[in-house]
PDB file of N, CA and C in Angstrom:
ATOM      1  N   MET A   1      30.730  72.463   8.712  1.00 74.00           N
ATOM      2  CA  MET A   1      30.406  71.162   8.159  1.00 74.00           C
ATOM      3  C   MET A   1      30.225  71.288   6.660  1.00 74.00           C
ATOM      4  N   SER A   2      30.587  70.232   5.986  1.00 80.00           N
ATOM      5  CA  SER A   2      30.444  70.250   4.534  1.00 80.00           C
ATOM      6  C   SER A   2      28.974  70.009   4.155  1.00 80.00           C
ATOM      7  N   ASN A   3      28.698  70.312   2.927  1.00 79.00           N
ATOM      8  CA  ASN A   3      27.332  70.166   2.425  1.00 79.00           C
ATOM      9  C   ASN A   3      26.929  68.690   2.401  1.00 79.00           C
ATOM     10  N   ARG A   4      27.897  67.815   2.133  1.00 79.00           N
ATOM     11  CA  ARG A   4      27.606  66.383   2.085  1.00 79.00           C
ATOM     12  C   ARG A   4      27.199  65.856   3.465  1.00 79.00           C
ATOM     13  N   VAL A   5      27.887  66.301   4.500  1.00 82.00           N
ATOM     14  CA  VAL A   5      27.561  65.877   5.867  1.00 82.00           C
ATOM     15  C   VAL A   5      26.175  66.386   6.260  1.00 82.00           C
ATOM     16  N   LEU A   6      25.871  67.621   5.920  1.00 80.00           N
ATOM     17  CA  LEU A   6      24.549  68.176   6.233  1.00 80.00           C
ATOM     18  C   LEU A   6      23.443  67.426   5.495  1.00 80.00           C
ATOM     19  N   ASN A   7      23.690  67.054   4.245  1.00 78.00           N
ATOM     20  CA  ASN A   7      22.701  66.286   3.487  1.00 78.00           C
ATOM     21  C   ASN A   7      22.466  64.916   4.115  1.00 78.00           C
ATOM     22  N   THR A   8      23.539  64.277   4.566  1.00 81.00           N
ATOM     23  CA  THR A   8      23.407  62.968   5.204  1.00 81.00           C
ATOM     24  C   THR A   8      22.622  63.076   6.508  1.00 81.00           C
ATOM     25  N   LEU A   9      22.927  64.095   7.309  1.00 85.00           N
ATOM     26  CA  LEU A   9      22.184  64.302   8.556  1.00 85.00           C
ATOM     27  C   LEU A   9      20.708  64.574   8.284  1.00 85.00           C
ATOM     28  N   HIS A  10      20.433  65.343   7.243  1.00 80.00           N
ATOM     29  CA  HIS A  10      19.047  65.648   6.888  1.00 80.00           C
ATOM     30  C   HIS A  10      18.293  64.384   6.468  1.00 80.00           C
ATOM     31  N   LYS A  11      18.948  63.521   5.688  1.00 82.00           N
ATOM     32  CA  LYS A  11      18.312  62.280   5.248  1.00 82.00           C
ATOM     33  C   LYS A  11      17.979  61.388   6.449  1.00 82.00           C
ATOM     34  N   TRP A  12      18.900  61.282   7.402  1.00 85.00           N
ATOM     35  CA  TRP A  12      18.647  60.424   8.563  1.00 85.00           C
ATOM     36  C   TRP A  12      17.616  61.038   9.498  1.00 85.00           C
ATOM     37  N   ALA A  13      17.545  62.364   9.540  1.00 84.00           N
ATOM     38  CA  ALA A  13      16.502  63.005  10.340  1.00 84.00           C
ATOM     39  C   ALA A  13      15.131  62.719   9.741  1.00 84.00           C
ATOM     40  N   LEU A  14      15.024  62.744   8.424  1.00 81.00           N
ATOM     41  CA  LEU A  14      13.758  62.400   7.766  1.00 81.00           C
ATOM     42  C   LEU A  14      13.389  60.948   8.023  1.00 81.00           C
ATOM     43  N   ARG A  15      14.376  60.063   7.976  1.00 84.00           N
ATOM     44  CA  ARG A  15      14.101  58.644   8.244  1.00 84.00           C
ATOM     45  C   ARG A  15      13.664  58.438   9.692  1.00 84.00           C
ATOM     46  N   LEU A  16      14.266  59.157  10.611  1.00 88.00           N
ATOM     47  CA  LEU A  16      13.885  59.055  12.019  1.00 88.00           C
ATOM     48  C   LEU A  16      12.439  59.487  12.225  1.00 88.00           C
ATOM     49  N   TYR A  17      11.988  60.480  11.451  1.00 85.00           N
ATOM     50  CA  TYR A  17      10.612  60.965  11.554  1.00 85.00           C
ATOM     51  C   TYR A  17       9.623  59.858  11.200  1.00 85.00           C
ATOM     52  N   TYR A  18       9.828  59.172  10.078  1.00 85.00           N
ATOM     53  CA  TYR A  18       8.847  58.151   9.714  1.00 85.00           C
ATOM     54  C   TYR A  18       8.987  56.891  10.547  1.00 85.00           C
ATOM     55  N   VAL A  19      10.176  56.588  11.023  1.00 90.00           N
ATOM     56  CA  VAL A  19      10.346  55.431  11.908  1.00 90.00           C
ATOM     57  C   VAL A  19       9.613  55.667  13.224  1.00 90.00           C
ATOM     58  N   ARG A  20       9.657  56.892  13.718  1.00 92.00           N
ATOM     59  CA  ARG A  20       8.948  57.227  14.953  1.00 92.00           C
ATOM     60  C   ARG A  20       7.441  57.033  14.786  1.00 92.00           C
ATOM     61  N   ILE A  21       6.894  57.447  13.666  1.00 91.00           N
ATOM     62  CA  ILE A  21       5.461  57.273  13.413  1.00 91.00           C
ATOM     63  C   ILE A  21       5.114  55.789  13.308  1.00 91.00           C
ATOM     64  N   LEU A  22       5.975  55.013  12.635  1.00 91.00           N
ATOM     65  CA  LEU A  22       5.735  53.575  12.527  1.00 91.00           C
ATOM     66  C   LEU A  22       5.754  52.896  13.894  1.00 91.00           C
ATOM     67  N   ILE A  23       6.695  53.267  14.742  1.00 94.00           N
ATOM     68  CA  ILE A  23       6.795  52.652  16.073  1.00 94.00           C
ATOM     69  C   ILE A  23       5.579  52.996  16.921  1.00 94.00           C
ATOM     70  N   ILE A  24       5.122  54.233  16.862  1.00 94.00           N
ATOM     71  CA  ILE A  24       3.923  54.619  17.626  1.00 94.00           C
ATOM     72  C   ILE A  24       2.708  53.834  17.135  1.00 94.00           C
ATOM     73  N   GLY A  25       2.561  53.689  15.817  1.00 93.00           N
ATOM     74  CA  GLY A  25       1.446  52.925  15.263  1.00 93.00           C
ATOM     75  C   GLY A  25       1.477  51.469  15.681  1.00 93.00           C
ATOM     76  N   ILE A  26       2.651  50.860  15.636  1.00 94.00           N
ATOM     77  CA  ILE A  26       2.790  49.462  16.045  1.00 94.00           C
ATOM     78  C   ILE A  26       2.503  49.307  17.536  1.00 94.00           C
ATOM     79  N   ALA A  27       2.962  50.261  18.340  1.00 94.00           N
ATOM     80  CA  ALA A  27       2.710  50.196  19.784  1.00 94.00           C
ATOM     81  C   ALA A  27       1.216  50.290  20.084  1.00 94.00           C
ATOM     82  N   LEU A  28       0.494  51.162  19.404  1.00 94.00           N
ATOM     83  CA  LEU A  28      -0.946  51.277  19.635  1.00 94.00           C
ATOM     84  C   LEU A  28      -1.689  50.015  19.212  1.00 94.00           C
ATOM     85  N   ILE A  29      -1.280  49.420  18.110  1.00 94.00           N
ATOM     86  CA  ILE A  29      -1.899  48.154  17.697  1.00 94.00           C
ATOM     87  C   ILE A  29      -1.609  47.073  18.730  1.00 94.00           C
ATOM     88  N   SER A  30      -0.402  47.060  19.272  1.00 94.00           N
ATOM     89  CA  SER A  30      -0.050  46.075  20.304  1.00 94.00           C
ATOM     90  C   SER A  30      -0.894  46.260  21.558  1.00 94.00           C
ATOM     91  N   PHE A  31      -1.090  47.510  21.987  1.00 91.00           N
ATOM     92  CA  PHE A  31      -1.948  47.766  23.142  1.00 91.00           C
ATOM     93  C   PHE A  31      -3.365  47.282  22.884  1.00 91.00           C
ATOM     94  N   SER A  32      -3.850  47.495  21.677  1.00 92.00           N
ATOM     95  CA  SER A  32      -5.193  47.047  21.337  1.00 92.00           C
ATOM     96  C   SER A  32      -5.301  45.528  21.427  1.00 92.00           C
ATOM     97  N   ILE A  33      -4.297  44.834  20.921  1.00 91.00           N
ATOM     98  CA  ILE A  33      -4.298  43.368  20.989  1.00 91.00           C
ATOM     99  C   ILE A  33      -4.220  42.903  22.439  1.00 91.00           C
ATOM    100  N   ILE A  34      -3.409  43.572  23.240  1.00 90.00           N
ATOM    101  CA  ILE A  34      -3.311  43.222  24.660  1.00 90.00           C
ATOM    102  C   ILE A  34      -4.648  43.428  25.362  1.00 90.00           C
ATOM    103  N   PHE A  35      -5.332  44.530  25.069  1.00 86.00           N
ATOM    104  CA  PHE A  35      -6.633  44.796  25.695  1.00 86.00           C
ATOM    105  C   PHE A  35      -7.669  43.748  25.307  1.00 86.00           C
ATOM    106  N   ILE A  36      -7.598  43.240  24.084  1.00 86.00           N
ATOM    107  CA  ILE A  36      -8.609  42.304  23.603  1.00 86.00           C
ATOM    108  C   ILE A  36      -8.350  40.879  24.086  1.00 86.00           C
ATOM    109  N   PHE A  37      -7.118  40.410  24.001  1.00 88.00           N
ATOM    110  CA  PHE A  37      -6.822  38.993  24.218  1.00 88.00           C
ATOM    111  C   PHE A  37      -6.315  38.636  25.607  1.00 88.00           C
ATOM    112  N   THR A  38      -6.093  39.598  26.482  1.00 86.00           N
ATOM    113  CA  THR A  38      -5.623  39.264  27.835  1.00 86.00           C
ATOM    114  C   THR A  38      -6.651  39.703  28.869  1.00 86.00           C
ATOM    115  N   ASP A  39      -6.359  39.384  30.101  1.00 81.00           N
ATOM    116  CA  ASP A  39      -7.252  39.778  31.195  1.00 81.00           C
ATOM    117  C   ASP A  39      -6.984  41.187  31.693  1.00 81.00           C
ATOM    118  N   TYR A  40      -6.004  41.872  31.119  1.00 82.00           N
ATOM    119  CA  TYR A  40      -5.691  43.230  31.558  1.00 82.00           C
ATOM    120  C   TYR A  40      -6.794  44.183  31.130  1.00 82.00           C
ATOM    121  N   LYS A  41      -7.386  44.844  32.096  1.00 82.00           N
ATOM    122  CA  LYS A  41      -8.450  45.804  31.838  1.00 82.00           C
ATOM    123  C   LYS A  41      -8.121  47.095  32.576  1.00 82.00           C
ATOM    124  N   PRO A  42      -7.958  48.201  31.865  1.00 83.00           N
ATOM    125  CA  PRO A  42      -7.604  49.461  32.519  1.00 83.00           C
ATOM    126  C   PRO A  42      -8.744  50.066  33.343  1.00 83.00           C
ATOM    127  N   SER A  43      -9.967  49.644  33.080  1.00 83.00           N
ATOM    128  CA  SER A  43     -11.113  50.202  33.785  1.00 83.00           C
ATOM    129  C   SER A  43     -12.067  49.078  34.180  1.00 83.00           C
ATOM    130  N   GLU A  44     -12.908  49.369  35.147  1.00 87.00           N
ATOM    131  CA  GLU A  44     -13.925  48.400  35.559  1.00 87.00           C
ATOM    132  C   GLU A  44     -15.105  48.359  34.592  1.00 87.00           C
ATOM    133  N   LYS A  45     -15.263  49.420  33.792  1.00 88.00           N
ATOM    134  CA  LYS A  45     -16.373  49.496  32.837  1.00 88.00           C
ATOM    135  C   LYS A  45     -16.025  48.711  31.573  1.00 88.00           C
ATOM    136  N   VAL A  46     -16.853  47.754  31.233  1.00 85.00           N
ATOM    137  CA  VAL A  46     -16.597  46.903  30.071  1.00 85.00           C
ATOM    138  C   VAL A  46     -16.695  47.712  28.777  1.00 85.00           C
ATOM    139  N   GLY A  47     -17.663  48.582  28.700  1.00 88.00           N
ATOM    140  CA  GLY A  47     -17.842  49.399  27.498  1.00 88.00           C
ATOM    141  C   GLY A  47     -16.657  50.307  27.235  1.00 88.00           C
ATOM    142  N   PHE A  48     -16.089  50.860  28.292  1.00 90.00           N
ATOM    143  CA  PHE A  48     -14.935  51.733  28.133  1.00 90.00           C
ATOM    144  C   PHE A  48     -13.713  50.935  27.682  1.00 90.00           C
ATOM    145  N   ASN A  49     -13.562  49.718  28.191  1.00 88.00           N
ATOM    146  CA  ASN A  49     -12.435  48.870  27.781  1.00 88.00           C
ATOM    147  C   ASN A  49     -12.516  48.526  26.295  1.00 88.00           C
ATOM    148  N   ILE A  50     -13.720  48.222  25.825  1.00 89.00           N
ATOM    149  CA  ILE A  50     -13.908  47.920  24.405  1.00 89.00           C
ATOM    150  C   ILE A  50     -13.639  49.162  23.563  1.00 89.00           C
ATOM    151  N   PHE A  51     -14.158  50.303  24.004  1.00 92.00           N
ATOM    152  CA  PHE A  51     -13.928  51.567  23.303  1.00 92.00           C
ATOM    153  C   PHE A  51     -12.439  51.879  23.223  1.00 92.00           C
ATOM    154  N   LEU A  52     -11.734  51.692  24.322  1.00 91.00           N
ATOM    155  CA  LEU A  52     -10.301  51.961  24.375  1.00 91.00           C
ATOM    156  C   LEU A  52      -9.531  51.027  23.437  1.00 91.00           C
ATOM    157  N   ALA A  53      -9.898  49.766  23.406  1.00 91.00           N
ATOM    158  CA  ALA A  53      -9.237  48.805  22.515  1.00 91.00           C
ATOM    159  C   ALA A  53      -9.468  49.153  21.050  1.00 91.00           C
ATOM    160  N   VAL A  54     -10.699  49.495  20.720  1.00 93.00           N
ATOM    161  CA  VAL A  54     -11.025  49.834  19.328  1.00 93.00           C
ATOM    162  C   VAL A  54     -10.331  51.124  18.905  1.00 93.00           C
ATOM    163  N   MET A  55     -10.331  52.132  19.754  1.00 95.00           N
ATOM    164  CA  MET A  55      -9.697  53.401  19.412  1.00 95.00           C
ATOM    165  C   MET A  55      -8.180  53.252  19.278  1.00 95.00           C
ATOM    166  N   CYS A  56      -7.565  52.478  20.172  1.00 93.00           N
ATOM    167  CA  CYS A  56      -6.121  52.220  20.060  1.00 93.00           C
ATOM    168  C   CYS A  56      -5.811  51.494  18.753  1.00 93.00           C
ATOM    169  N   GLY A  57      -6.614  50.528  18.415  1.00 94.00           N
ATOM    170  CA  GLY A  57      -6.413  49.789  17.177  1.00 94.00           C
ATOM    171  C   GLY A  57      -6.567  50.658  15.938  1.00 94.00           C
ATOM    172  N   LEU A  58      -7.634  51.452  15.903  1.00 96.00           N
ATOM    173  CA  LEU A  58      -7.857  52.321  14.744  1.00 96.00           C
ATOM    174  C   LEU A  58      -6.774  53.384  14.608  1.00 96.00           C
ATOM    175  N   LEU A  59      -6.426  54.016  15.710  1.00 96.00           N
ATOM    176  CA  LEU A  59      -5.375  55.035  15.666  1.00 96.00           C
ATOM    177  C   LEU A  59      -4.039  54.406  15.279  1.00 96.00           C
ATOM    178  N   GLY A  60      -3.771  53.204  15.773  1.00 95.00           N
ATOM    179  CA  GLY A  60      -2.543  52.509  15.407  1.00 95.00           C
ATOM    180  C   GLY A  60      -2.485  52.194  13.927  1.00 95.00           C
ATOM    181  N   ILE A  61      -3.598  51.731  13.364  1.00 96.00           N
ATOM    182  CA  ILE A  61      -3.642  51.426  11.931  1.00 96.00           C
ATOM    183  C   ILE A  61      -3.471  52.693  11.111  1.00 96.00           C
ATOM    184  N   ILE A  62      -4.121  53.770  11.518  1.00 96.00           N
ATOM    185  CA  ILE A  62      -3.997  55.038  10.795  1.00 96.00           C
ATOM    186  C   ILE A  62      -2.557  55.538  10.834  1.00 96.00           C
ATOM    187  N   LEU A  63      -1.934  55.516  12.015  1.00 94.00           N
ATOM    188  CA  LEU A  63      -0.544  55.974  12.115  1.00 94.00           C
ATOM    189  C   LEU A  63       0.405  55.053  11.354  1.00 94.00           C
ATOM    190  N   LEU A  64       0.122  53.762  11.354  1.00 92.00           N
ATOM    191  CA  LEU A  64       0.949  52.832  10.596  1.00 92.00           C
ATOM    192  C   LEU A  64       0.861  53.130   9.100  1.00 92.00           C
ATOM    193  N   LEU A  65      -0.334  53.393   8.603  1.00 93.00           N
ATOM    194  CA  LEU A  65      -0.493  53.726   7.184  1.00 93.00           C
ATOM    195  C   LEU A  65       0.178  55.049   6.841  1.00 93.00           C
ATOM    196  N   ILE A  66       0.057  56.042   7.723  1.00 92.00           N
ATOM    197  CA  ILE A  66       0.739  57.317   7.495  1.00 92.00           C
ATOM    198  C   ILE A  66       2.251  57.111   7.488  1.00 92.00           C
ATOM    199  N   GLY A  67       2.750  56.307   8.413  1.00 89.00           N
ATOM    200  CA  GLY A  67       4.181  56.026   8.459  1.00 89.00           C
ATOM    201  C   GLY A  67       4.673  55.315   7.212  1.00 89.00           C
ATOM    202  N   LEU A  68       3.883  54.353   6.710  1.00 89.00           N
ATOM    203  CA  LEU A  68       4.271  53.657   5.484  1.00 89.00           C
ATOM    204  C   LEU A  68       4.252  54.589   4.285  1.00 89.00           C
ATOM    205  N   PHE A  69       3.268  55.493   4.230  1.00 90.00           N
ATOM    206  CA  PHE A  69       3.222  56.473   3.148  1.00 90.00           C
ATOM    207  C   PHE A  69       4.427  57.399   3.225  1.00 90.00           C
ATOM    208  N   LYS A  70       4.748  57.874   4.429  1.00 86.00           N
ATOM    209  CA  LYS A  70       5.908  58.750   4.605  1.00 86.00           C
ATOM    210  C   LYS A  70       7.202  58.027   4.259  1.00 86.00           C
ATOM    211  N   THR A  71       7.262  56.722   4.555  1.00 86.00           N
ATOM    212  CA  THR A  71       8.442  55.928   4.212  1.00 86.00           C
ATOM    213  C   THR A  71       8.661  55.934   2.709  1.00 86.00           C
ATOM    214  N   ALA A  72       7.626  55.609   1.977  1.00 86.00           N
ATOM    215  CA  ALA A  72       7.737  55.559   0.518  1.00 86.00           C
ATOM    216  C   ALA A  72       8.066  56.930  -0.058  1.00 86.00           C
ATOM    217  N   GLU A  73       7.403  57.954   0.434  1.00 85.00           N
ATOM    218  CA  GLU A  73       7.621  59.300  -0.072  1.00 85.00           C
ATOM    219  C   GLU A  73       9.035  59.786   0.235  1.00 85.00           C
ATOM    220  N   THR A  74       9.508  59.573   1.455  1.00 80.00           N
ATOM    221  CA  THR A  74      10.825  60.041   1.861  1.00 80.00           C
ATOM    222  C   THR A  74      11.924  59.310   1.104  1.00 80.00           C
ATOM    223  N   GLU A  75      11.811  57.993   1.006  1.00 81.00           N
ATOM    224  CA  GLU A  75      12.841  57.233   0.293  1.00 81.00           C
ATOM    225  C   GLU A  75      12.854  57.592  -1.191  1.00 81.00           C
ATOM    226  N   TYR A  76      11.706  57.894  -1.764  1.00 83.00           N
ATOM    227  CA  TYR A  76      11.663  58.320  -3.157  1.00 83.00           C
ATOM    228  C   TYR A  76      12.403  59.636  -3.342  1.00 83.00           C
ATOM    229  N   VAL A  77      12.165  60.594  -2.446  1.00 78.00           N
ATOM    230  CA  VAL A  77      12.827  61.891  -2.536  1.00 78.00           C
ATOM    231  C   VAL A  77      14.327  61.742  -2.327  1.00 78.00           C
ATOM    232  N   ILE A  78      14.730  60.905  -1.371  1.00 77.00           N
ATOM    233  CA  ILE A  78      16.152  60.704  -1.119  1.00 77.00           C
ATOM    234  C   ILE A  78      16.833  60.082  -2.338  1.00 77.00           C
ATOM    235  N   LYS A  79      16.213  59.083  -2.950  1.00 78.00           N
ATOM    236  CA  LYS A  79      16.811  58.456  -4.131  1.00 78.00           C
ATOM    237  C   LYS A  79      16.796  59.384  -5.334  1.00 78.00           C
ATOM    238  N   ARG A  80      15.777  60.209  -5.452  1.00 79.00           N
ATOM    239  CA  ARG A  80      15.698  61.156  -6.567  1.00 79.00           C
ATOM    240  C   ARG A  80      16.795  62.214  -6.458  1.00 79.00           C
ATOM    241  N   ASP A  81      17.045  62.681  -5.222  1.00 73.00           N
ATOM    242  CA  ASP A  81      18.046  63.720  -5.013  1.00 73.00           C
ATOM    243  C   ASP A  81      19.455  63.171  -4.865  1.00 73.00           C
ATOM    244  N   TRP A  82      19.601  61.845  -4.834  1.00 68.00           N
ATOM    245  CA  TRP A  82      20.899  61.237  -4.596  1.00 68.00           C
ATOM    246  C   TRP A  82      21.897  61.578  -5.700  1.00 68.00           C
ATOM    247  N   HIS A  83      21.412  61.662  -6.943  1.00 63.00           N
ATOM    248  CA  HIS A  83      22.307  61.878  -8.074  1.00 63.00           C
ATOM    249  C   HIS A  83      22.713  63.339  -8.231  1.00 63.00           C
ATOM    250  N   LYS A  84      22.071  64.248  -7.527  1.00 64.00           N
ATOM    251  CA  LYS A  84      22.400  65.657  -7.664  1.00 64.00           C
ATOM    252  C   LYS A  84      23.784  65.924  -7.069  1.00 64.00           C
ATOM    253  N   GLU A  85      24.494  66.802  -7.701  1.00 51.00           N
ATOM    254  CA  GLU A  85      25.826  67.141  -7.227  1.00 51.00           C
ATOM    255  C   GLU A  85      25.736  68.119  -6.069  1.00 51.00           C
ATOM    256  N   ASP A  86      26.772  68.115  -5.241  1.00 50.00           N
ATOM    257  CA  ASP A  86      26.837  69.078  -4.136  1.00 50.00           C
ATOM    258  C   ASP A  86      27.154  70.458  -4.697  1.00 50.00           C
ATOM    259  N   ASP A  87      26.409  71.441  -4.224  1.00 48.00           N
ATOM    260  CA  ASP A  87      26.653  72.820  -4.701  1.00 48.00           C
ATOM    261  C   ASP A  87      27.703  73.494  -3.857  1.00 48.00           C
TER     262      ASP A  87
END
């Protein structure tokens, strides 16, 4: 494979990494919203249901922020290295 093809594959692999983190964060936030606003309760204990909703929400927000940071960082590196010539 040429160096250009390998660089393109590497860029898309990096993008897949941050997209995966963003999707996990969004999914956890969605579960938290479902636990809070619907009648679905995974446990009979009310305290555990609230704890589970809050933890899913917090972890989702944290992963979403990490994913957004990785997005900005990765796209910056890709654009910075875009002008470099193939060796």
